[in-house]
Each structure stands twice: as structure tokens, then as C-alpha cells.
Coordinates of C-alpha atoms in Angstrom, one line a residue:
X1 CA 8.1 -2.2 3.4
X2 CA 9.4 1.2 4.4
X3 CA 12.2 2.6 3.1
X4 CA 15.1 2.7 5.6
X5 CA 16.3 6.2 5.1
X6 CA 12.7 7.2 5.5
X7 CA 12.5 5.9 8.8
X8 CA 15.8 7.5 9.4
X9 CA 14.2 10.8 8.6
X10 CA 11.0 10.5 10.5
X11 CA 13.0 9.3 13.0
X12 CA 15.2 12.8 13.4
X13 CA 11.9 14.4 12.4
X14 CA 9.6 13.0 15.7
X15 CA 11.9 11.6 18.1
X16 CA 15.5 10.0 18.5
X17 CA 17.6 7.5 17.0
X18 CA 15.8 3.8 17.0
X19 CA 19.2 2.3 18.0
X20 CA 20.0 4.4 20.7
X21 CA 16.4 4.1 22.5
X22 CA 17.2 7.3 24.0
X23 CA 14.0 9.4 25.5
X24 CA 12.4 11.9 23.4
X25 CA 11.4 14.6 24.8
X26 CA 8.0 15.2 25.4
X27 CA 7.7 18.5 24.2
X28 CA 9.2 17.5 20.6
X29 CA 7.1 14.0 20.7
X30 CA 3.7 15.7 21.2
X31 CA 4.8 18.9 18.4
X32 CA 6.0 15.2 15.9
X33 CA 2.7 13.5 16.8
X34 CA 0.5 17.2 16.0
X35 CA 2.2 17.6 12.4
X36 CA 1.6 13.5 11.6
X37 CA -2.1 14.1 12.7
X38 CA -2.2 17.4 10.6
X39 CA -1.0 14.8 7.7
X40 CA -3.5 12.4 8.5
X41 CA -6.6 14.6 8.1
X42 CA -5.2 16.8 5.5
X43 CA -5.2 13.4 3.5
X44 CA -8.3 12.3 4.6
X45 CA -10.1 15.8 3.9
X46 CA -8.8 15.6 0.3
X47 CA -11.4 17.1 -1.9
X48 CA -9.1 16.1 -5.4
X49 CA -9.2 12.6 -4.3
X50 CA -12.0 11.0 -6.3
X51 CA -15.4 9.4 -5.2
X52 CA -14.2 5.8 -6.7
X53 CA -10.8 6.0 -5.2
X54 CA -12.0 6.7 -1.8
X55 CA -14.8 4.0 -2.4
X56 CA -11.6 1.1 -3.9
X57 CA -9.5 2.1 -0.9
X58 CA -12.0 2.4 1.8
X59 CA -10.3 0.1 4.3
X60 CA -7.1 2.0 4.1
X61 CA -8.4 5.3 4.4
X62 CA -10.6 3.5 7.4
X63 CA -7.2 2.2 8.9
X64 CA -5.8 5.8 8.3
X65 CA -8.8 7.5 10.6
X66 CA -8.0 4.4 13.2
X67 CA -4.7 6.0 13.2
X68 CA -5.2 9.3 13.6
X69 CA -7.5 8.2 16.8
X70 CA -4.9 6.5 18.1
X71 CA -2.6 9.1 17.9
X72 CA -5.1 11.8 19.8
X73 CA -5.7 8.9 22.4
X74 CA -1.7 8.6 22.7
X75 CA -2.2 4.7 22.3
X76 CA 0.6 2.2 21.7
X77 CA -0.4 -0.7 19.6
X78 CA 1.7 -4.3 19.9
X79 CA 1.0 -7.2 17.5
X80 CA 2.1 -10.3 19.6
X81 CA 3.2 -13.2 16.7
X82 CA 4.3 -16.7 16.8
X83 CA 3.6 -20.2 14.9
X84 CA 0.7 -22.0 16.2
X85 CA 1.0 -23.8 19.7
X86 CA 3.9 -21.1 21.2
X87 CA 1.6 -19.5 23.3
X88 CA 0.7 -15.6 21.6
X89 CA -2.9 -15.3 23.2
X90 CA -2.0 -16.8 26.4
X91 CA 0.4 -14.5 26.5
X92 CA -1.3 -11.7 25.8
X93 CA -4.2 -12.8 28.4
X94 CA -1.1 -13.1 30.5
X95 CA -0.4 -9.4 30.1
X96 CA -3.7 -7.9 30.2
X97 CA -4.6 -10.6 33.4
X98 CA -7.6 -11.5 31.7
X99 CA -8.8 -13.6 29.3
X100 CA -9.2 -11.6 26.2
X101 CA -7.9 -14.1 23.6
X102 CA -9.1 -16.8 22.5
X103 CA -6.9 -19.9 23.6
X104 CA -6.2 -23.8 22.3
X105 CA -4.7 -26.4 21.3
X106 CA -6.0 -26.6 17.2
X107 CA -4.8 -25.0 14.5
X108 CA -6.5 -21.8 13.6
X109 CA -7.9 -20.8 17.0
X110 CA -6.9 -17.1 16.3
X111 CA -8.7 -16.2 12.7
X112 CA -8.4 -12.6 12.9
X113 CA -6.8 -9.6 14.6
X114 CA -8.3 -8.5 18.1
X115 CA -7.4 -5.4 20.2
X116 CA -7.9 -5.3 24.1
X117 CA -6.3 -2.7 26.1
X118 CA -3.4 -3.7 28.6
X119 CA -5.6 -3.2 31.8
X120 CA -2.5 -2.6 34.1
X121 CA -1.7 0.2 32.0
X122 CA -4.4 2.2 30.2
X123 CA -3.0 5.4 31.1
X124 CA 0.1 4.6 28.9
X125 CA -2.5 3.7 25.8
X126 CA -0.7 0.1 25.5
X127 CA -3.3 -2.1 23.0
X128 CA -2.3 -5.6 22.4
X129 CA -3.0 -7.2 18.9
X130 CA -3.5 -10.8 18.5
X131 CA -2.4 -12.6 15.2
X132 CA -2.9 -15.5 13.5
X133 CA -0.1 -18.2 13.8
X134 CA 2.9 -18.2 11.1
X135 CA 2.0 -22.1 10.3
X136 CA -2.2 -21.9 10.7
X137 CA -3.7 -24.4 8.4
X138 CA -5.3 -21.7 6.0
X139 CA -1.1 -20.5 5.9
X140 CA -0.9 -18.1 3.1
X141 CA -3.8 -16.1 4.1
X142 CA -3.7 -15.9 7.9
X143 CA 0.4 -14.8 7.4
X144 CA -0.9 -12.4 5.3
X145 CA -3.3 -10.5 7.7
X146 CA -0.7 -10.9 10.5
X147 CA 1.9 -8.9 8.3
X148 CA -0.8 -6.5 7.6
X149 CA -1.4 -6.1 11.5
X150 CA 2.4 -5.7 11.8
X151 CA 1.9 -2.2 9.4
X152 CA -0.5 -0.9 11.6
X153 CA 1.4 -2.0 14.9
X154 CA 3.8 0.1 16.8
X155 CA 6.1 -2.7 18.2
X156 CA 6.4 -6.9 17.6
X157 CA 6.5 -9.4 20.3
X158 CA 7.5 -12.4 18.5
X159 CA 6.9 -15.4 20.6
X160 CA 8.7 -18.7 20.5
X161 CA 8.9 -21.9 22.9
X162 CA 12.2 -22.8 22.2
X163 CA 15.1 -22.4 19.7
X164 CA 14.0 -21.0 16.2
X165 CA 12.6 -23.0 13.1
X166 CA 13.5 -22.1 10.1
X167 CA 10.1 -20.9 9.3
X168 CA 10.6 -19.1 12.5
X169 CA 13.5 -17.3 11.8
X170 CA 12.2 -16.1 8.4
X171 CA 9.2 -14.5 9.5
X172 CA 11.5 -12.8 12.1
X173 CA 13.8 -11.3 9.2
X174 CA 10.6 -10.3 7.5
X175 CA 9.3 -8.5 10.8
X176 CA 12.6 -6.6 11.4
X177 CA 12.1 -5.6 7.6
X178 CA 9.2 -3.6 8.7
X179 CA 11.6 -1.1 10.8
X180 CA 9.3 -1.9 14.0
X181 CA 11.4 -2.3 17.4
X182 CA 11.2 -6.4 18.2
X183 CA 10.9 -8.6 21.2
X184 CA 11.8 -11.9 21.2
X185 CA 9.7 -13.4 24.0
X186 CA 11.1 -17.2 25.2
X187 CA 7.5 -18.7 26.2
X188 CA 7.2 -22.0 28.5
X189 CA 10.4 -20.9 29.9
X190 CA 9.1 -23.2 33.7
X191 CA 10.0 -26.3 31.2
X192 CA 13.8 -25.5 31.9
X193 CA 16.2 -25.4 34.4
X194 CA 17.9 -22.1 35.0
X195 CA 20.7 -23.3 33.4
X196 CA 19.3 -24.5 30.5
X197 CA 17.0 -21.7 30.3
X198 CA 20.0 -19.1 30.5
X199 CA 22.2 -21.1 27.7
X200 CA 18.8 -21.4 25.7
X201 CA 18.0 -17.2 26.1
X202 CA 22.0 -17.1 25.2
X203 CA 21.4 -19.3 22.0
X204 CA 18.9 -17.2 20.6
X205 CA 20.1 -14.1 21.6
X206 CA 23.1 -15.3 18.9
X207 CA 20.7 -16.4 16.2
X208 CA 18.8 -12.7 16.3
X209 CA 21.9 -10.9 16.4
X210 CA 20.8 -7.9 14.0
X211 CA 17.6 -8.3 14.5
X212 CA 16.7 -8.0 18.2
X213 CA 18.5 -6.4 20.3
X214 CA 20.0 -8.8 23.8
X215 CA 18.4 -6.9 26.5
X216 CA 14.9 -7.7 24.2
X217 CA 15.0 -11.3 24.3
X218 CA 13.1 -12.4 27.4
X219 CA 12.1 -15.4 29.1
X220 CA 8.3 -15.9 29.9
X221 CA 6.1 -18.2 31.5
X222 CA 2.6 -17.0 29.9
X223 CA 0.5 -20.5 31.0
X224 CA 2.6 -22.5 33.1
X225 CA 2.1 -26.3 33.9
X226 CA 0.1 -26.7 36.9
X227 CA 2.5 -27.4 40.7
X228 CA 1.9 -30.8 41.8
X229 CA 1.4 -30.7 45.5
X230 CA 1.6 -33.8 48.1
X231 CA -0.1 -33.1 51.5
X232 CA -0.1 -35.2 54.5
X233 CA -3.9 -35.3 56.4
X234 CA -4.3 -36.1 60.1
X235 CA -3.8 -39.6 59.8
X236 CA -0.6 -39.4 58.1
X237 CA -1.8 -40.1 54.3
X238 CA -0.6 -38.6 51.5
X239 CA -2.5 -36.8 48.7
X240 CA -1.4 -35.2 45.7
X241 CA -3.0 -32.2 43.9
X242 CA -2.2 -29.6 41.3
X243 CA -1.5 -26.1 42.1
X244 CA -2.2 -23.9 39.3
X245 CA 0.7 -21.3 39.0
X246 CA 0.4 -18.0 37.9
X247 CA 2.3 -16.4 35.0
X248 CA 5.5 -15.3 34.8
X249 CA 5.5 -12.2 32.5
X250 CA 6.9 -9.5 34.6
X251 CA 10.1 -8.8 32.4
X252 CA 8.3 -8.7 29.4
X253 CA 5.7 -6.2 31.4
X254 CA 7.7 -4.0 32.5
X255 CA 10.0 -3.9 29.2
X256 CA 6.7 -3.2 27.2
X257 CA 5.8 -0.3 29.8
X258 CA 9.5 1.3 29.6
X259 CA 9.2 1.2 25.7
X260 CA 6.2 3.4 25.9
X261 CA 7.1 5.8 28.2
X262 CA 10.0 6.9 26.5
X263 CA 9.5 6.4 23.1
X264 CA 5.4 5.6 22.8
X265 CA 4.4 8.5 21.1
X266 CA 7.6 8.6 19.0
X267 CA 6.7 4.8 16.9
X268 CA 3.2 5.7 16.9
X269 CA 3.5 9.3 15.1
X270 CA 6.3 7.5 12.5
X271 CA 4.0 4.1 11.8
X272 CA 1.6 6.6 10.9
X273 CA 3.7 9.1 8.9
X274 CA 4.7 5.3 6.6
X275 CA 1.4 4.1 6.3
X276 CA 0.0 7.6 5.4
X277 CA 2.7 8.3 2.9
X278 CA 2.0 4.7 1.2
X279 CA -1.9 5.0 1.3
X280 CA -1.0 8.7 -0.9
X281 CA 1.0 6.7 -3.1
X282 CA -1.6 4.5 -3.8
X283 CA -4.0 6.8 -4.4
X284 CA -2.0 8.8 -6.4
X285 CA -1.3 5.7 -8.5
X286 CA -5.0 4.7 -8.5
X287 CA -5.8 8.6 -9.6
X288 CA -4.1 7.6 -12.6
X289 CA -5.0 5.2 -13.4
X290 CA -8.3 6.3 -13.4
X291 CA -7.6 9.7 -15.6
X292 CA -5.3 7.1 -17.9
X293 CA -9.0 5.1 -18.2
X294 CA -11.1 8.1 -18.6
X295 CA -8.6 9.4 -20.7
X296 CA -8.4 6.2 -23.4
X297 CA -12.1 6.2 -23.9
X298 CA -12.4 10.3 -24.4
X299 CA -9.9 10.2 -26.7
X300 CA -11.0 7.5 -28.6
X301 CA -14.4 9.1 -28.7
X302 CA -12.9 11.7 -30.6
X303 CA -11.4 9.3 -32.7
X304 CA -14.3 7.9 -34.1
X305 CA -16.1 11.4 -34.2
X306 CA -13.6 12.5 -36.3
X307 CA -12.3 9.8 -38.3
X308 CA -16.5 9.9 -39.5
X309 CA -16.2 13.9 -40.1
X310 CA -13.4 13.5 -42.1
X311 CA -14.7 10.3 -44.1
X312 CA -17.9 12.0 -44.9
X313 CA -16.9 16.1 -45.5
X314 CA -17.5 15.9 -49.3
X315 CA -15.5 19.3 -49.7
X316 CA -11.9 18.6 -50.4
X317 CA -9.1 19.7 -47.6
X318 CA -11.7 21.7 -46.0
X319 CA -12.1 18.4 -43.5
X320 CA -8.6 18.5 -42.7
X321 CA -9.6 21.9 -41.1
X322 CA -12.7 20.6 -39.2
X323 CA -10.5 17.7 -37.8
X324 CA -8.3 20.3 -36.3
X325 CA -11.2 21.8 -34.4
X326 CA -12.6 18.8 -32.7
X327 CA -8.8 18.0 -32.0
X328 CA -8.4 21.4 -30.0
X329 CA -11.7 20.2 -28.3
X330 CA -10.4 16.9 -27.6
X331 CA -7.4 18.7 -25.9
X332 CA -9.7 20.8 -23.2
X333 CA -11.5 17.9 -22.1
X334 CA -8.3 16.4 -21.1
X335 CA -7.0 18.9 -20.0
X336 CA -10.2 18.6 -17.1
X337 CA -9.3 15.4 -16.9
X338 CA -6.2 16.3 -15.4
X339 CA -7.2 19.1 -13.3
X340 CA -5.1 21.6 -15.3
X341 CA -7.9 23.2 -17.4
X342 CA -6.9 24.8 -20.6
X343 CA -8.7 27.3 -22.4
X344 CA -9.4 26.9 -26.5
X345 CA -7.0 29.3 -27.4
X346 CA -4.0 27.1 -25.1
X347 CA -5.9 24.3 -26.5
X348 CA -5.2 25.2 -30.1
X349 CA -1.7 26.2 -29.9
X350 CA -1.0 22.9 -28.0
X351 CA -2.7 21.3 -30.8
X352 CA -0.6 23.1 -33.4
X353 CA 3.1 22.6 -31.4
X354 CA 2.2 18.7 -31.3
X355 CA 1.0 18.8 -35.1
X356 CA 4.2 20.7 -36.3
X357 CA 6.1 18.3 -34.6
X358 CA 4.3 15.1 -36.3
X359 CA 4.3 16.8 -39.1
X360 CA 8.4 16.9 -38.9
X361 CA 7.9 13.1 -37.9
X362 CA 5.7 11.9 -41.0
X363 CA 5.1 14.5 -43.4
X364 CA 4.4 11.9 -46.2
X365 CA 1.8 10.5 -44.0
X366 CA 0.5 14.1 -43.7
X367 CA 1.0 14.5 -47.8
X368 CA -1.1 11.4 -48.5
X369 CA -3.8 12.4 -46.6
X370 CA -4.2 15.0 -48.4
X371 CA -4.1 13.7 -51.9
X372 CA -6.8 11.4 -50.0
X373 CA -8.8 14.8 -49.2
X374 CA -8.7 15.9 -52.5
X375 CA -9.4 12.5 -54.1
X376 CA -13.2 12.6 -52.0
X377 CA -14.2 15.0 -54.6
X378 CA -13.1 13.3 -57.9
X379 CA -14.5 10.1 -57.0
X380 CA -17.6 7.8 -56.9
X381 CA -19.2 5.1 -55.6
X382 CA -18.0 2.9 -53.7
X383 CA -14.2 3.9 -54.3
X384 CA -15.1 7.3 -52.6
X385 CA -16.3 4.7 -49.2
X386 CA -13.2 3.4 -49.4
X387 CA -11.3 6.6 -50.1
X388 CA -13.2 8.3 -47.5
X389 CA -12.6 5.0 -44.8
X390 CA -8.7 5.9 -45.6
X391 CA -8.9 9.2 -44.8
X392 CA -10.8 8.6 -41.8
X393 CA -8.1 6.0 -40.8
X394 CA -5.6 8.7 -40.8
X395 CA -7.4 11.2 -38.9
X396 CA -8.4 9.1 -36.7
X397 CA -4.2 7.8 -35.6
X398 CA -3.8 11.5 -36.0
X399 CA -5.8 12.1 -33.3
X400 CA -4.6 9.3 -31.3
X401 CA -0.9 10.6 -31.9
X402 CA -2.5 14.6 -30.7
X403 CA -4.7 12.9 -27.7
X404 CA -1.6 11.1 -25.9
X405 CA 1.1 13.7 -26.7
X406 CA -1.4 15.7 -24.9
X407 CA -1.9 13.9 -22.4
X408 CA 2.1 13.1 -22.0
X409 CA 2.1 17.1 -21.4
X410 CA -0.5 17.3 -18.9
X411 CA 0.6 14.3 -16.9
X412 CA 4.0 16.3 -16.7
X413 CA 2.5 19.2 -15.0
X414 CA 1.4 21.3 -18.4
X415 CA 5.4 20.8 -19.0
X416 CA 7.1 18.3 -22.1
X417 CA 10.6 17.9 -19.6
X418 CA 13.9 18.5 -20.5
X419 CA 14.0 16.5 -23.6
X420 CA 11.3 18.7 -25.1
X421 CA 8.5 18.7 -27.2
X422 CA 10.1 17.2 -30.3
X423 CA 11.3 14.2 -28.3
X424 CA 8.1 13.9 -26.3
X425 CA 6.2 13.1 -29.6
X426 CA 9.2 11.1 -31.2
X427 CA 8.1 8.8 -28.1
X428 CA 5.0 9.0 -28.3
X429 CA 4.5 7.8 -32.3
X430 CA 7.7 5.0 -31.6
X431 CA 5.6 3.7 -28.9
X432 CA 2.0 3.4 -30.8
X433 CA 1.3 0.1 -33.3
X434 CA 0.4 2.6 -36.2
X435 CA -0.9 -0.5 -38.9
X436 CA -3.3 -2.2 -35.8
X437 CA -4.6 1.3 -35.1
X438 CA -5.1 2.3 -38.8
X439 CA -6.8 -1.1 -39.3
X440 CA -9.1 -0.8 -36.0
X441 CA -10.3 2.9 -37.4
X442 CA -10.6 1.5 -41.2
X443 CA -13.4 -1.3 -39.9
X444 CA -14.8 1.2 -37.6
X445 CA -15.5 4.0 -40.3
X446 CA -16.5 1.5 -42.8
X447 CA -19.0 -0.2 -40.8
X448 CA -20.4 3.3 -40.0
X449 CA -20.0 4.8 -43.6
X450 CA -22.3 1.6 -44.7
X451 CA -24.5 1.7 -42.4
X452 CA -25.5 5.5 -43.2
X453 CA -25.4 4.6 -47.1
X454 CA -28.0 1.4 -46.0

């Protein structure tokens, strides 16, 4: 759902005020509508958007180049919605003056979104969308692709055959919601009397206060019931027939037609300019999650590599020192990770700001792992596994603690924030299950340290 001041803003930025309906002009329209397409293909051009991102989101970036089509063809899209039995695709055929869309009397007639363009006036680009009813048998998924249609569509016709449900009503609220302009269209309107149509059109007008606007809530006769005509032949006897009548959607025509002269281009260039900017928030947030993924298993990679090196270096402390190179290692490859390569030399004096800082944290940690360094060399047999699968342990949570303060920097733009480096890592180690992850490395090392001494 977009956010209202958003609107507001691609509102000033494309066109003019959604509440006054006043015309855009046409030079500003078509100089909005050039900078949204520029922001559609700039997105879909992305080279730093990832194979598998593209591939998990290849519907939206599929909707996104439907878009920016519809923008160069100047087209107007218009999702027509209703419960089932109100009369959306004869209504829509009743627009178009054909029969487009598929029309009768069960539930789930209209399965899935169809486009047809408004014959009587393809030069204004008008496109009608069909939708699945609000109350179809298969509900929850069918209302789901029609709100899905209503992101992608320029304007709502929401039909109804008389005063609102509940149901209704709700999916109305949830339509305005969208920020798309609405019209409340009054179907089977030849059932009533013109007084009882005008008190009905009054009624609702009352009930959508807020959310349609008066002038938009029309009355319309999309399929209406057949004329029943007597006729007298030459010898005086009477016969009756019906007369089909023809539909009565002229209002609603020439409302729809108005709409898109003066402000067409104007909804079409802001639907677009929302949908893009939530497609590059999802990829953005799928982007990271990827890096997060790729991330975890690099890191713990190095883990193991060096929770083994340190276990198995039989020359006191000199381990320690080893550990520190594969953790300056560690640190580059993340760094590509993130698209911000380092070099070694960064590399190693990120290394040593985020050890100094741990080191500040939990020196006795630090302190016993080297009395477990130095305690390699004094002893034997299977006391030195163990010894060794200690010291291990802790270089391996060491290098968890170095690989996500790391990454905490690199995720901020190669910056720790205000609060610093200090608190960065103070997070960092406050958020981590130190015991689970020293008795994760502990079996791992062991189980290798075994299997080399089998």
C-alpha cells in the first residue's frame, strides 16, 4: 500500500493535486512520464542486481517492463471490480461494445485478469481489466489477484447492483487505500424507478463519503432486461415479444474518457513510480538477504578452517598469529560480498580495530586462550585433543565475533554509525549465544581432530 505522502509527492512531481482533478499540463505530464520511464529501465538495466534475484522476482520485473510499455503507448489501465453476479464483465463488454469478457451466472466465471482495449477510444490508450469477484468460491485467492491487478491499474470502477454489503464496503475501503481515483458504478440501474434510482445513487453517495467522490458515483445499465413488446397483426390479435435493449453506460463512458484526457498520463507515470519504488525495495531486501546467506556460510567456513589451524599448530602462541591471517582473509572476501572490496592492508587494520575492541570486551577470554596456546606444547595424548578442541572453540567464536562485526561495517556503507566501533561490537557479542557457538565448534574440531589421529 503506498504511502500517502509519497503519492502526495509524485503527485506535485508529475501532475496536479488528486483532489482537485485539475488538468495537467501536457508539457509537464509527458517531461513526469519521461523521468518515470528513465526510472523504469535504469532499474531494469541494473547490472548489481543479481542473477537469482532477477530469476525470484521475475514476474515483477516482467510487470515493471509491461509498465514501462504502457507508459511509451500513453495507455490508461482500469481494473473494473465487484462481488460475483453485479455485472463487471458485462460491463466492461458494455464499454468496449463487444464481447470481450467472459459472462454468467456461476461463481468463478472470471478466473484471471484480461485486458481488451476500449474500442471507442484507442487513441486515449484506455485498457479495461477484468477481475475476479470479491465473494468467488476459491475467495481468498481470486481477492488476492484482483488487489494485485488494482497495483498495476491506473483507476477502479467498483461495480455494485444495489446498496453496499458489508463485504462490499470493505473491499471499497481497501481499494481507496491503494490511492487509485474510484468510481462507484450503480449496475441494473433499469430495475428502478427514477425516483428510486435517484434516492438509491443519493444513499450511496453518503455511505462512500471519503472514499468516492459524488460526481463519481454513476448509475448504469450494463445488460438490461429484455422490453416486452405487444403488437397487434392485421386481424387485430395481439402478440408479445421481447425487445432486447441496449446498454446504458454513457455516463460512465464519457466520465472514464474525461479522466484520461486530463489526467491519463499523470496516474499512469505515478502507479508506476509506486510499484517501481516497491519492486527496488524488494530487491534490495532480497539482495540481502542473499549477501546475509552467502555471508553465514563464508564466515563459517573460516570458522572451521581456523578453529582446525589453531587446534592442530603444535608451536605455542604462534597459532594465535596464523588465526589472525586467515581472519584478515575472511574480511576481503566479505568485503566482495558486499561490493565494497577491501584490500589486505584495510583488511588487516579492520581486523585489528574489531580485535582491540573485543579484546576490551573479554580480555580473560582472550587471556585463557592463550594459556590454552601455550598448554598445546606441554601436553600429551589425548588431553592435548582436548586442549587443542578448546582452543579451536575459541578461535573459532573469535572469528564469528571478527566475521559479523565486519560485516555490521560493510552493511553500513564501510562506516560503524554514530555510536561507533566500540558500541558496534558491544552489539554484536550481546547479540551472539557464545556457550551454543563454543559447543557447535568444540564437536566440530573434535570430530575432525579424531578423524585425522584415526
Amino acid at each position: 500500500m503506498p504511502n500517502d505522502s509519497l503519492w502526495r509527492r509524485l503527485r506535485g512531481w508529475v501532475g496536479s493535486g488528486r483532489t482537485e482533478r485539475a488538468t495537467t499540463p501536457p508539457a509537464r505530464a509527458n517531461a513526469g512520464s519521461a523521468q518515470v520511464a528513465d526510472s523504469l529501465r535504469a532499474l531494469l538495466d541494473d547490472p548489481g542486481i543479481p542473477a537469482s534475484v532477477r530469476s525470484e522476482l521475475a514476474a515483477d520485473f516482467s510487470r515493471v517492463e509491461q509498465m514501462l510499455d504502457k507508459l511509451q503507448r500513453g495507455e490508461l489501465h482500469v481494473a473494473v471490480f465487484g462481488r460475483v453476479s453485479a455485472g463487471k464483465s458485462a460491463l466492461g463488454n458494455a464499454l468496449l461494445g463487444r464481447e470481450a469478457f467472459a459472462v454468467g451466472v456461476l461463481h468463478g466465471t472470471t478466473t484471471d485478469a484480461e485486458h481488451a482495449m476500449l474500442d471507442e477510444a484507442q487513441h486515449d490508450g484506455l485498457v479495461l481489466i477484468d477481475t475476479p469477484g470479491i465473494n468467488e468460491l476459491d475467495g481468498e485467492a481470486r481477492e488476492k489477484l484482483a488487489f494485485e491487478v488494482a497495483e498495476v491499474s491506473d483507476l477502479v470502477i467498483f461495480v455494485c447492483d444495489g446498496d453496499l454489503t458489508r463485504e462490499e464496503l470493505d473491499a471499497l475501503k481497501s481499494l481507496a487505500a491503494t490511492q487509485r481515483p474510484l468510481l462507484l458504478a450503480l449496475n441494473k440501474a433499469d430495475r428502478y424507478g427514477r425516483d428510486e434510482l435517484d434516492g438509491l445513487l443519493e444513499h450511496l453517495r453518503l455511505r462512500v463519503a471519503g472514499l468516492v467522490r459524488a460526481e463519481d458515483v454513476l448509475a448504469v445499465a450494463a445488460h438490461p432486461a429484455p422490453q416486452r413488446v405487444v403488437e397487434v397483426d392485421a386481424r387485430g390479435h395481439e402478440q408479445q415479444r421481447e425487445q432486447a435493449r441496449t446498454p446504458d453506460v454513457a455516463a460512465l463512458r464519457e466520465r472514464l474518457l474525461a479522466i484520461a484526457a486530463r489526467e491519463g498520463k499523470t496516474l499512469s507515470a505515478i502507479n508506476a513510480g509506486l510499484y517501481a519504488g516497491r519492486l527496488t525495495d524488494q530487491v534490495s531486501a532480497r539482495i540481502a538477504e542473499t549477501r546475509k546467506a552467502v555471508a553465514a556460510k563464508l564466515i563459517h567456513h573460516y570458522c572451521i578452517a581456523k578453529g582446525v589451524a589453531v587446534a592442530l599448530n603444535p608451536i605455542p602462541v604462534a597459532d594465535l598469529l596464523a588465526a589472525a591471517g586467515l581472519d584478515a582473509a575472511m574480511v576481503v572476501q566479505l568485503s566482495r560480498v558486499y561490493g565494497l572490496p577491501l584490500t589486505r592492508a584495510e583488511s588487516g587494520r579492520l581486523v585489528a580495530v574489531i580485535s582491540a575492541q573485543l579484546a576490551a570486551l573479554m580480555g580473560a577470554i582472550w587471556g585463557m586462550q592463550l594459556v590454552a596456546s601455550a598448554l598445546k606444547g606441554v601436553s600429551a595424548g589425548l588431553s592435548v585433543v582436548v586442549t587443542a578442541a578448546a582452543q579451536g572453540a575459541l578461535g573459532w567464536y573469535a572469528t564469528v565475533l571478527i566475521g559479523r562485526a565486519a560485516e555490521r561495517y560493510l552493511v553500513g556503507g564501510k562506516s560503524w554509525g554514530e555510536a561507533g566501533a566500540k558500541r558496534a561490537v558491544a552489539d554484536i557479542v550481546a547479540s551472539l549465544d557464545r556457550d551454543s557457538i563454543l559447543r557447535e565448534a568444540r564437536e566440530e574440531i573434535l570430530k575432525r581432530l579424531k578423524s585425522r589421529r584415526g
